[in-house]
PDB file of C-alpha atoms and ligand atoms in Angstrom:
ATOM      1  CA  MET A   1     142.303  83.533  59.320  1.00  0.00           C
ATOM      2  CA  ARG A   2     145.928  83.673  58.232  1.00  0.00           C
ATOM      3  CA  THR A   3     148.521  83.872  60.958  1.00  0.00           C
ATOM      4  CA  ILE A   4     151.457  86.265  60.273  1.00  0.00           C
ATOM      5  CA  THR A   5     154.693  86.977  62.579  1.00  0.00           C
ATOM      6  CA  THR A   6     156.823  89.389  60.335  1.00  0.00           C
ATOM      7  CA  ILE A   7     156.123  93.087  59.670  1.00  0.00           C
ATOM      8  CA  THR A   8     157.340  92.874  56.151  1.00  0.00           C
ATOM      9  CA  GLU A   9     154.994  89.831  55.282  1.00  0.00           C
ATOM     10  CA  LEU A  10     152.236  91.728  57.209  1.00  0.00           C
ATOM     11  CA  ARG A  11     152.758  94.636  54.845  1.00  0.00           C
ATOM     12  CA  ARG A  12     152.670  92.658  51.608  1.00  0.00           C
ATOM     13  CA  ALA A  13     149.440  90.568  52.697  1.00  0.00           C
ATOM     14  CA  LEU A  14     147.376  93.871  53.610  1.00  0.00           C
ATOM     15  CA  ALA A  15     148.752  95.941  50.247  1.00  0.00           C
ATOM     16  CA  LEU A  16     147.050  93.099  48.403  1.00  0.00           C
ATOM     17  CA  GLN A  17     143.856  93.738  50.030  1.00  0.00           C
ATOM     18  CA  ARG A  18     143.920  97.208  49.809  1.00  0.00           C
ATOM     19  CA  GLU A  19     144.883  96.879  45.822  1.00  0.00           C
ATOM     20  CA  GLN A  20     141.099  95.519  45.875  1.00  0.00           C
ATOM     21  CA  GLY A  21     140.019  98.341  47.548  1.00  0.00           C
ATOM     22  CA  LYS A  22     139.336  96.591  50.670  1.00  0.00           C
ATOM     23  CA  ARG A  23     138.945  98.725  54.197  1.00  0.00           C
ATOM     24  CA  ILE A  24     141.171  97.685  56.850  1.00  0.00           C
ATOM     25  CA  GLY A  25     139.710  97.383  60.892  1.00  0.00           C
ATOM     26  CA  PHE A  26     142.678  96.707  63.363  1.00  0.00           C
ATOM     27  CA  VAL A  27     142.685  95.508  66.897  1.00  0.00           C
ATOM     28  CA  PRO A  28     145.300  95.382  68.924  1.00  0.00           C
ATOM     29  CA  THR A  29     145.677  93.381  71.845  1.00  0.00           C
ATOM     30  CA  MET A  30     147.962  91.823  74.153  1.00  0.00           C
ATOM     31  CA  GLY A  31     145.865  88.401  73.787  1.00  0.00           C
ATOM     32  CA  ALA A  32     143.916  86.693  76.847  1.00  0.00           C
ATOM     33  CA  LEU A  33     141.125  87.759  75.203  1.00  0.00           C
ATOM     34  CA  HIS A  34     137.574  87.882  76.508  1.00  0.00           C
ATOM     35  CA  ASP A  35     134.502  89.403  75.453  1.00  0.00           C
ATOM     36  CA  GLY A  36     135.762  93.191  75.836  1.00  0.00           C
ATOM     37  CA  HIS A  37     137.923  92.475  73.046  1.00  0.00           C
ATOM     38  CA  LEU A  38     135.514  90.157  70.949  1.00  0.00           C
ATOM     39  CA  SER A  39     133.156  92.909  70.827  1.00  0.00           C
ATOM     40  CA  LEU A  40     135.919  95.451  69.468  1.00  0.00           C
ATOM     41  CA  VAL A  41     136.618  92.521  66.524  1.00  0.00           C
ATOM     42  CA  ARG A  42     132.396  92.218  65.750  1.00  0.00           C
ATOM     43  CA  GLN A  43     132.635  96.269  65.162  1.00  0.00           C
ATOM     44  CA  SER A  44     135.511  95.889  63.058  1.00  0.00           C
ATOM     45  CA  LYS A  45     134.145  93.007  61.087  1.00  0.00           C
ATOM     46  CA  GLN A  46     130.593  94.646  60.631  1.00  0.00           C
ATOM     47  CA  GLN A  47     132.402  98.192  59.587  1.00  0.00           C
ATOM     48  CA  LEU A  48     134.980  97.116  57.487  1.00  0.00           C
ATOM     49  CA  ASP A  49     135.913  94.607  54.794  1.00  0.00           C
ATOM     50  CA  VAL A  50     139.117  93.094  56.520  1.00  0.00           C
ATOM     51  CA  THR A  51     139.952  92.693  60.225  1.00  0.00           C
ATOM     52  CA  VAL A  52     143.472  92.233  61.349  1.00  0.00           C
ATOM     53  CA  VAL A  53     144.021  91.697  65.239  1.00  0.00           C
ATOM     54  CA  SER A  54     147.632  91.713  66.938  1.00  0.00           C
ATOM     55  CA  VAL A  55     148.518  89.658  69.823  1.00  0.00           C
ATOM     56  CA  PHE A  56     151.731  90.982  71.316  1.00  0.00           C
ATOM     57  CA  VAL A  57     152.687  91.195  75.137  1.00  0.00           C
ATOM     58  CA  ASN A  58     154.426  94.542  74.896  1.00  0.00           C
ATOM     59  CA  PRO A  59     157.402  94.395  77.157  1.00  0.00           C
ATOM     60  CA  THR A  60     157.958  98.331  76.865  1.00  0.00           C
ATOM     61  CA  GLN A  61     154.609  99.144  78.528  1.00  0.00           C
ATOM     62  CA  PHE A  62     155.623  97.229  82.007  1.00  0.00           C
ATOM     63  CA  GLY A  63     157.882  98.674  84.691  1.00  0.00           C
ATOM     64  CA  PRO A  64     160.507  96.359  86.128  1.00  0.00           C
ATOM     65  CA  ASN A  65     158.118  95.216  89.069  1.00  0.00           C
ATOM     66  CA  GLU A  66     155.092  94.745  87.235  1.00  0.00           C
ATOM     67  CA  ASP A  67     153.519  91.685  85.474  1.00  0.00           C
ATOM     68  CA  PHE A  68     155.066  91.555  82.077  1.00  0.00           C
ATOM     69  CA  SER A  69     156.600  87.918  82.673  1.00  0.00           C
ATOM     70  CA  ARG A  70     153.317  86.498  84.318  1.00  0.00           C
ATOM     71  CA  TYR A  71     150.724  88.236  81.651  1.00  0.00           C
ATOM     72  CA  PRO A  72     148.204  85.496  80.698  1.00  0.00           C
ATOM     73  CA  ARG A  73     149.516  84.261  77.454  1.00  0.00           C
ATOM     74  CA  THR A  74     146.349  81.706  76.220  1.00  0.00           C
ATOM     75  CA  LEU A  75     147.416  81.701  72.213  1.00  0.00           C
ATOM     76  CA  ASP A  76     145.681  78.724  71.165  1.00  0.00           C
ATOM     77  CA  ALA A  77     142.557  79.706  73.053  1.00  0.00           C
ATOM     78  CA  ASP A  78     142.981  83.364  71.618  1.00  0.00           C
ATOM     79  CA  ALA A  79     143.370  82.083  68.089  1.00  0.00           C
ATOM     80  CA  GLY A  80     140.318  79.819  68.577  1.00  0.00           C
ATOM     81  CA  LEU A  81     138.007  82.480  69.487  1.00  0.00           C
ATOM     82  CA  LEU A  82     139.485  84.852  66.476  1.00  0.00           C
ATOM     83  CA  VAL A  83     138.458  81.824  63.985  1.00  0.00           C
ATOM     84  CA  ASP A  84     135.079  82.087  65.271  1.00  0.00           C
ATOM     85  CA  GLU A  85     134.732  85.452  64.698  1.00  0.00           C
ATOM     86  CA  ASP A  86     136.042  84.909  60.865  1.00  0.00           C
ATOM     87  CA  VAL A  87     138.734  87.304  61.641  1.00  0.00           C
ATOM     88  CA  GLU A  88     141.012  87.392  58.402  1.00  0.00           C
ATOM     89  CA  PHE A  89     144.525  88.334  59.633  1.00  0.00           C
ATOM     90  CA  LEU A  90     146.332  87.698  63.175  1.00  0.00           C
ATOM     91  CA  PHE A  91     149.541  89.459  63.728  1.00  0.00           C
ATOM     92  CA  LEU A  92     151.588  87.911  66.093  1.00  0.00           C
ATOM     93  CA  PRO A  93     155.206  89.357  66.268  1.00  0.00           C
ATOM     94  CA  SER A  94     157.848  88.452  68.235  1.00  0.00           C
ATOM     95  CA  VAL A  95     159.778  90.855  70.761  1.00  0.00           C
ATOM     96  CA  GLU A  96     162.587  90.862  68.356  1.00  0.00           C
ATOM     97  CA  GLU A  97     160.569  91.461  65.571  1.00  0.00           C
ATOM     98  CA  MET A  98     158.892  94.672  67.076  1.00  0.00           C
ATOM     99  CA  TYR A  99     162.251  95.650  69.050  1.00  0.00           C
ATOM    100  CA  PRO A 100     165.251  94.452  66.959  1.00  0.00           C
ATOM    101  CA  PRO A 101     168.874  94.790  68.419  1.00  0.00           C
ATOM    102  CA  GLY A 102     169.800  98.282  68.420  1.00  0.00           C
ATOM    103  CA  ASN A 103     166.236  99.704  68.104  1.00  0.00           C
ATOM    104  CA  ALA A 104     166.168 103.067  70.645  1.00  0.00           C
ATOM    105  CA  THR A 105     163.356 105.446  69.399  1.00  0.00           C
ATOM    106  CA  ARG A 106     160.661 105.572  72.025  1.00  0.00           C
ATOM    107  CA  ILE A 107     157.367 108.139  71.813  1.00  0.00           C
ATOM    108  CA  HIS A 108     156.985 110.648  74.692  1.00  0.00           C
ATOM    109  CA  VAL A 109     153.213 111.574  74.813  1.00  0.00           C
ATOM    110  CA  GLY A 110     153.908 114.235  77.810  1.00  0.00           C
ATOM    111  CA  GLN A 111     151.750 115.275  80.066  1.00  0.00           C
ATOM    112  CA  LEU A 112     148.943 113.166  79.474  1.00  0.00           C
ATOM    113  CA  GLY A 113     151.306 110.240  80.027  1.00  0.00           C
ATOM    114  CA  SER A 114     152.796 110.942  83.501  1.00  0.00           C
ATOM    115  CA  ILE A 115     149.463 111.648  85.516  1.00  0.00           C
ATOM    116  CA  PHE A 116     146.916 109.184  87.182  1.00  0.00           C
ATOM    117  CA  GLU A 117     148.263 105.762  85.451  1.00  0.00           C
ATOM    118  CA  GLY A 118     151.053 107.556  84.190  1.00  0.00           C
ATOM    119  CA  ALA A 119     152.123 108.719  87.898  1.00  0.00           C
ATOM    120  CA  ILE A 120     151.719 105.130  88.976  1.00  0.00           C
ATOM    121  CA  ARG A 121     153.207 103.459  86.295  1.00  0.00           C
ATOM    122  CA  PRO A 122     155.905 105.549  84.916  1.00  0.00           C
ATOM    123  CA  GLY A 123     157.073 105.145  81.126  1.00  0.00           C
ATOM    124  CA  HIS A 124     153.869 103.004  80.658  1.00  0.00           C
ATOM    125  CA  PHE A 125     152.107 105.053  78.216  1.00  0.00           C
ATOM    126  CA  ASP A 126     155.338 106.201  76.421  1.00  0.00           C
ATOM    127  CA  GLY A 127     155.594 102.169  75.893  1.00  0.00           C
ATOM    128  CA  VAL A 128     151.890 102.044  74.989  1.00  0.00           C
ATOM    129  CA  ALA A 129     152.271 104.859  72.362  1.00  0.00           C
ATOM    130  CA  THR A 130     155.802 103.005  70.906  1.00  0.00           C
ATOM    131  CA  VAL A 131     154.152 100.025  70.177  1.00  0.00           C
ATOM    132  CA  VAL A 132     150.603 101.289  68.942  1.00  0.00           C
ATOM    133  CA  THR A 133     153.224 103.798  66.661  1.00  0.00           C
ATOM    134  CA  LEU A 134     154.932 100.365  65.494  1.00  0.00           C
ATOM    135  CA  LEU A 135     151.612  98.624  64.871  1.00  0.00           C
ATOM    136  CA  PHE A 136     149.767 101.323  63.031  1.00  0.00           C
ATOM    137  CA  ASN A 137     153.044 101.827  60.775  1.00  0.00           C
ATOM    138  CA  ALA A 138     152.669  97.553  60.215  1.00  0.00           C
ATOM    139  CA  VAL A 139     149.302  97.568  59.610  1.00  0.00           C
ATOM    140  CA  GLN A 140     148.430 101.046  58.230  1.00  0.00           C
ATOM    141  CA  PRO A 141     144.456 100.126  59.120  1.00  0.00           C
ATOM    142  CA  ASP A 142     141.649 102.840  58.079  1.00  0.00           C
ATOM    143  CA  THR A 143     139.975 102.380  61.685  1.00  0.00           C
ATOM    144  CA  ALA A 144     141.371 101.022  64.943  1.00  0.00           C
ATOM    145  CA  TYR A 145     139.071  99.921  67.650  1.00  0.00           C
ATOM    146  CA  PHE A 146     140.274 100.502  71.279  1.00  0.00           C
ATOM    147  CA  GLY A 147     138.092  99.993  74.769  1.00  0.00           C
ATOM    148  CA  GLN A 148     136.747 102.528  76.929  1.00  0.00           C
ATOM    149  CA  LYS A 149     137.829 100.452  79.673  1.00  0.00           C
ATOM    150  CA  ASP A 150     141.212 101.835  79.369  1.00  0.00           C
ATOM    151  CA  LEU A 151     140.321 105.241  79.291  1.00  0.00           C
ATOM    152  CA  GLN A 152     143.641 107.059  79.662  1.00  0.00           C
ATOM    153  CA  GLN A 153     144.850 104.815  77.110  1.00  0.00           C
ATOM    154  CA  VAL A 154     142.268 105.999  74.489  1.00  0.00           C
ATOM    155  CA  ALA A 155     143.179 109.716  75.434  1.00  0.00           C
ATOM    156  CA  VAL A 156     147.019 108.989  74.784  1.00  0.00           C
ATOM    157  CA  ILE A 157     145.994 107.251  71.596  1.00  0.00           C
ATOM    158  CA  ARG A 158     143.796 110.253  70.156  1.00  0.00           C
ATOM    159  CA  GLN A 159     146.827 112.752  71.160  1.00  0.00           C
ATOM    160  CA  LEU A 160     148.942 110.228  69.508  1.00  0.00           C
ATOM    161  CA  VAL A 161     147.103 110.327  66.359  1.00  0.00           C
ATOM    162  CA  ARG A 162     146.554 114.165  66.349  1.00  0.00           C
ATOM    163  CA  ASP A 163     150.018 114.881  66.970  1.00  0.00           C
ATOM    164  CA  LEU A 164     151.593 112.357  64.493  1.00  0.00           C
ATOM    165  CA  ALA A 165     148.936 113.065  61.730  1.00  0.00           C
ATOM    166  CA  PHE A 166     148.168 109.235  61.418  1.00  0.00           C
ATOM    167  CA  PRO A 167     145.329 109.070  58.660  1.00  0.00           C
ATOM    168  CA  ILE A 168     143.520 106.456  60.900  1.00  0.00           C
ATOM    169  CA  GLU A 169     140.121 106.585  62.525  1.00  0.00           C
ATOM    170  CA  ILE A 170     139.931 105.697  66.376  1.00  0.00           C
ATOM    171  CA  LYS A 171     136.775 104.235  67.336  1.00  0.00           C
ATOM    172  CA  ILE A 172     136.024 103.445  70.984  1.00  0.00           C
ATOM    173  CA  GLY A 173     134.120 100.334  72.077  1.00  0.00           C
ATOM    174  CA  ALA A 174     132.084 100.574  75.271  1.00  0.00           C
ATOM    175  CA  THR A 175     133.404  98.766  78.446  1.00  0.00           C
ATOM    176  CA  ILE A 176     132.299  94.952  78.584  1.00  0.00           C
ATOM    177  CA  ARG A 177     131.217  93.811  82.199  1.00  0.00           C
ATOM    178  CA  GLU A 178     130.450  90.499  83.637  1.00  0.00           C
ATOM    179  CA  PRO A 179     126.688  90.128  85.320  1.00  0.00           C
ATOM    180  CA  ASP A 180     127.976  91.511  88.649  1.00  0.00           C
ATOM    181  CA  GLY A 181     129.532  94.615  87.166  1.00  0.00           C
ATOM    182  CA  LEU A 182     133.002  93.935  87.261  1.00  0.00           C
ATOM    183  CA  ALA A 183     134.548  95.124  83.937  1.00  0.00           C
ATOM    184  CA  MET A 184     136.131  92.677  82.040  1.00  0.00           C
ATOM    185  CA  SER A 185     139.822  92.625  82.020  1.00  0.00           C
ATOM    186  CA  SER A 186     142.419  90.314  81.050  1.00  0.00           C
ATOM    187  CA  ARG A 187     144.237  90.589  84.647  1.00  0.00           C
ATOM    188  CA  ASN A 188     140.798  89.297  86.108  1.00  0.00           C
ATOM    189  CA  ARG A 189     142.096  86.083  86.005  1.00  0.00           C
ATOM    190  CA  TYR A 190     144.604  86.497  88.657  1.00  0.00           C
ATOM    191  CA  LEU A 191     141.957  87.079  91.125  1.00  0.00           C
ATOM    192  CA  SER A 192     141.052  84.398  94.005  1.00  0.00           C
ATOM    193  CA  VAL A 193     137.840  83.760  95.146  1.00  0.00           C
ATOM    194  CA  ARG A 194     137.923  86.475  97.666  1.00  0.00           C
ATOM    195  CA  GLU A 195     139.688  88.942  95.722  1.00  0.00           C
ATOM    196  CA  ARG A 196     137.134  88.642  93.197  1.00  0.00           C
ATOM    197  CA  GLU A 197     134.356  89.623  95.550  1.00  0.00           C
ATOM    198  CA  GLU A 198     136.381  92.371  96.481  1.00  0.00           C
ATOM    199  CA  SER A 199     136.844  93.549  93.042  1.00  0.00           C
ATOM    200  CA  LEU A 200     133.190  94.678  92.901  1.00  0.00           C
ATOM    201  CA  ALA A 201     134.443  97.829  95.117  1.00  0.00           C
ATOM    202  CA  LEU A 202     135.594  99.422  91.808  1.00  0.00           C
ATOM    203  CA  SER A 203     132.383  99.180  89.878  1.00  0.00           C
ATOM    204  CA  LYS A 204     130.218  99.698  92.605  1.00  0.00           C
ATOM    205  CA  THR A 205     131.768 102.981  93.985  1.00  0.00           C
ATOM    206  CA  LEU A 206     131.432 104.278  90.171  1.00  0.00           C
ATOM    207  CA  PHE A 207     127.800 103.551  89.856  1.00  0.00           C
ATOM    208  CA  LEU A 208     127.451 104.946  93.189  1.00  0.00           C
ATOM    209  CA  VAL A 209     129.465 108.064  92.905  1.00  0.00           C
ATOM    210  CA  ARG A 210     127.549 108.734  89.255  1.00  0.00           C
ATOM    211  CA  ASP A 211     124.517 108.242  90.865  1.00  0.00           C
ATOM    212  CA  LEU A 212     125.153 110.613  93.891  1.00  0.00           C
ATOM    213  CA  ILE A 213     126.430 113.578  91.266  1.00  0.00           C
ATOM    214  CA  HIS A 214     123.505 112.731  89.219  1.00  0.00           C
ATOM    215  CA  LYS A 215     121.399 113.570  92.304  1.00  0.00           C
ATOM    216  CA  GLY A 216     123.120 116.916  92.577  1.00  0.00           C
ATOM    217  CA  ALA A 217     125.932 115.698  95.235  1.00  0.00           C
ATOM    218  CA  SER A 218     129.100 117.856  94.505  1.00  0.00           C
ATOM    219  CA  ILE A 219     132.131 115.828  93.195  1.00  0.00           C
ATOM    220  CA  ASP A 220     133.875 116.128  96.744  1.00  0.00           C
ATOM    221  CA  GLU A 221     130.729 114.840  98.618  1.00  0.00           C
ATOM    222  CA  ALA A 222     130.300 112.133  96.266  1.00  0.00           C
ATOM    223  CA  LYS A 223     134.242 111.149  96.273  1.00  0.00           C
ATOM    224  CA  ILE A 224     134.114 111.107 100.334  1.00  0.00           C
ATOM    225  CA  ILE A 225     131.369 108.888 100.097  1.00  0.00           C
ATOM    226  CA  GLY A 226     132.442 106.765  97.419  1.00  0.00           C
ATOM    227  CA  ASN A 227     135.963 106.254  99.447  1.00  0.00           C
ATOM    228  CA  ARG A 228     133.820 104.519 102.422  1.00  0.00           C
ATOM    229  CA  GLU A 229     131.978 102.398  99.846  1.00  0.00           C
ATOM    230  CA  PHE A 230     135.253 100.818  98.190  1.00  0.00           C
ATOM    231  CA  GLN A 231     136.580 100.586 101.809  1.00  0.00           C
ATOM    232  CA  ARG A 232     133.437  98.870 103.049  1.00  0.00           C
ATOM    233  CA  ILE A 233     133.426  96.258 100.037  1.00  0.00           C
ATOM    234  CA  SER A 234     136.890  95.735 100.143  1.00  0.00           C
ATOM    235  CA  PRO A 235     138.406  96.283 103.355  1.00  0.00           C
ATOM    236  CA  SER A 236     142.078  94.975 102.255  1.00  0.00           C
ATOM    237  CA  GLY A 237     142.136  96.844  98.902  1.00  0.00           C
ATOM    238  CA  ARG A 238     144.377 100.129  98.603  1.00  0.00           C
ATOM    239  CA  LEU A 239     142.274 102.691  96.811  1.00  0.00           C
ATOM    240  CA  ASP A 240     145.327 104.545  94.063  1.00  0.00           C
ATOM    241  CA  TYR A 241     142.560 107.316  92.912  1.00  0.00           C
ATOM    242  CA  LEU A 242     139.162 107.993  92.588  1.00  0.00           C
ATOM    243  CA  ALA A 243     138.627 111.335  90.523  1.00  0.00           C
ATOM    244  CA  VAL A 244     136.394 113.414  87.947  1.00  0.00           C
ATOM    245  CA  VAL A 245     138.243 113.662  84.571  1.00  0.00           C
ATOM    246  CA  ASP A 246     138.218 115.672  81.817  1.00  0.00           C
ATOM    247  CA  ILE A 247     137.823 112.854  79.215  1.00  0.00           C
ATOM    248  CA  GLU A 248     140.279 113.977  76.796  1.00  0.00           C
ATOM    249  CA  THR A 249     143.168 116.090  78.868  1.00  0.00           C
ATOM    250  CA  PHE A 250     142.578 113.866  82.072  1.00  0.00           C
ATOM    251  CA  ARG A 251     142.497 117.110  83.871  1.00  0.00           C
ATOM    252  CA  GLU A 252     140.844 116.951  87.198  1.00  0.00           C
ATOM    253  CA  VAL A 253     137.082 118.455  87.430  1.00  0.00           C
ATOM    254  CA  THR A 254     136.472 119.597  90.852  1.00  0.00           C
ATOM    255  CA  SER A 255     133.114 121.345  89.692  1.00  0.00           C
ATOM    256  CA  PHE A 256     130.818 121.756  87.265  1.00  0.00           C
ATOM    257  CA  GLU A 257     127.849 123.704  85.797  1.00  0.00           C
ATOM    258  CA  ARG A 258     125.300 121.570  83.924  1.00  0.00           C
ATOM    259  CA  GLU A 259     124.320 124.565  81.940  1.00  0.00           C
ATOM    260  CA  ASP A 260     127.633 125.369  80.917  1.00  0.00           C
ATOM    261  CA  ARG A 261     128.786 122.156  79.745  1.00  0.00           C
ATOM    262  CA  PRO A 262     125.545 120.172  78.609  1.00  0.00           C
ATOM    263  CA  GLU A 263     127.354 117.267  76.973  1.00  0.00           C
ATOM    264  CA  TRP A 264     129.505 116.558  80.364  1.00  0.00           C
ATOM    265  CA  PRO A 265     132.524 115.012  78.461  1.00  0.00           C
ATOM    266  CA  SER A 266     133.918 113.816  81.767  1.00  0.00           C
ATOM    267  CA  ALA A 267     134.079 110.595  83.572  1.00  0.00           C
ATOM    268  CA  ILE A 268     134.620 109.085  87.149  1.00  0.00           C
ATOM    269  CA  ILE A 269     137.733 107.005  87.122  1.00  0.00           C
ATOM    270  CA  ILE A 270     139.254 104.268  89.459  1.00  0.00           C
ATOM    271  CA  ALA A 271     142.261 102.491  90.296  1.00  0.00           C
ATOM    272  CA  ALA A 272     143.007 100.080  92.998  1.00  0.00           C
ATOM    273  CA  GLN A 273     145.192  97.172  94.138  1.00  0.00           C
ATOM    274  CA  ILE A 274     143.206  94.128  95.231  1.00  0.00           C
ATOM    275  CA  GLY A 275     145.694  91.585  96.358  1.00  0.00           C
ATOM    276  CA  SER A 276     148.526  91.436  93.846  1.00  0.00           C
ATOM    277  CA  THR A 277     146.395  92.631  91.222  1.00  0.00           C
ATOM    278  CA  ARG A 278     146.179  95.962  89.822  1.00  0.00           C
ATOM    279  CA  LEU A 279     142.315  97.024  88.536  1.00  0.00           C
ATOM    280  CA  ILE A 280     141.323 100.103  86.897  1.00  0.00           C
ATOM    281  CA  ASP A 281     137.672 101.127  85.422  1.00  0.00           C
ATOM    282  CA  ASN A 282     135.645 104.242  84.512  1.00  0.00           C
ATOM    283  CA  VAL A 283     132.411 105.589  83.821  1.00  0.00           C
ATOM    284  CA  LEU A 284     131.108 108.330  81.576  1.00  0.00           C
ATOM    285  CA  ILE A 285     129.117 111.004  83.306  1.00  0.00           C
TER     286      ILE A 285
HETATM  287  O1  PAF B   1     145.139  98.070  75.582  1.00  0.00           O
HETATM  288  C1  PAF B   1     146.217  96.906  75.447  1.00  0.00           C
HETATM  289  O2  PAF B   1     145.772  95.596  75.517  1.00  0.00           O
HETATM  290  C2  PAF B   1     147.383  97.389  74.995  1.00  0.00           C
HETATM  291  O3  PAF B   1     148.008  98.713  75.866  1.00  0.00           O
HETATM  292  C3  PAF B   1     147.829  97.520  73.272  1.00  0.00           C
HETATM  293  C4  PAF B   1     146.657  98.543  73.222  1.00  0.00           C
HETATM  294  C5  PAF B   1     147.248  96.428  72.304  1.00  0.00           C
HETATM  295  C6  PAF B   1     149.142  98.063  73.482  1.00  0.00           C
HETATM  296  O4  PAF B   1     149.740  97.101  73.757  1.00  0.00           O
END
């Protein structure tokens, strides 16, 4: 695996690969890698000729009171995992490389960026869209991989690619869960033993609400029961939202006719604060 820290060097190295007819897969990450990231890496390794993984904790997607400074940075372990997966390139830029002095341009993603996660974390998705644009320009991949766990981010990236005409295919990897159901996330390592138990409130609530809806409950009924289930499992947790949304627009769905929408392009989304850790999860309906 070759580690590269500048955009210029990365472009030069990848241009050589393209000249040889190689197709490039890209997995952007903020590091603290887990099996969710590695499943995306494996897809890229299987489907393309060369895989680039970036590790960059992006300051512009964190709010002033969020966890940028304490976000886990586990570079040696990350690099070891990527070597084991036979990744060809690790892109490891500094903050100054990505945002040199005087930089000012930001991508504003519009309405999609201001609801649900965007309402609670103002500016978050503009920061994500800005860094992903920078990374796409640096790597110029054929295909880029994102995890379904961050479903609203997926919708934002799809819109970004459509709106700015990036010639990049976006592929989504299924959420990878711990055996007890908790969605894998770099932030899970913040949880104390007690909070780890309470964190199951997210996945258990989602699975219950999905079952209720599949059995014919209305969305409102299912959400009321889901709220109760959340509080039962996590009495000290704060549920930020539990909603059914269209997976492209993130507009809330309040009822649906199965006959009208046979594919049900909807998801149940949840976000909660467990102790000092904010967790999100979703399941498709
Ligand atoms: O999902 C993430 O880890 C980040 O939001 C991303 C896409 C790497 C951008 O910083």
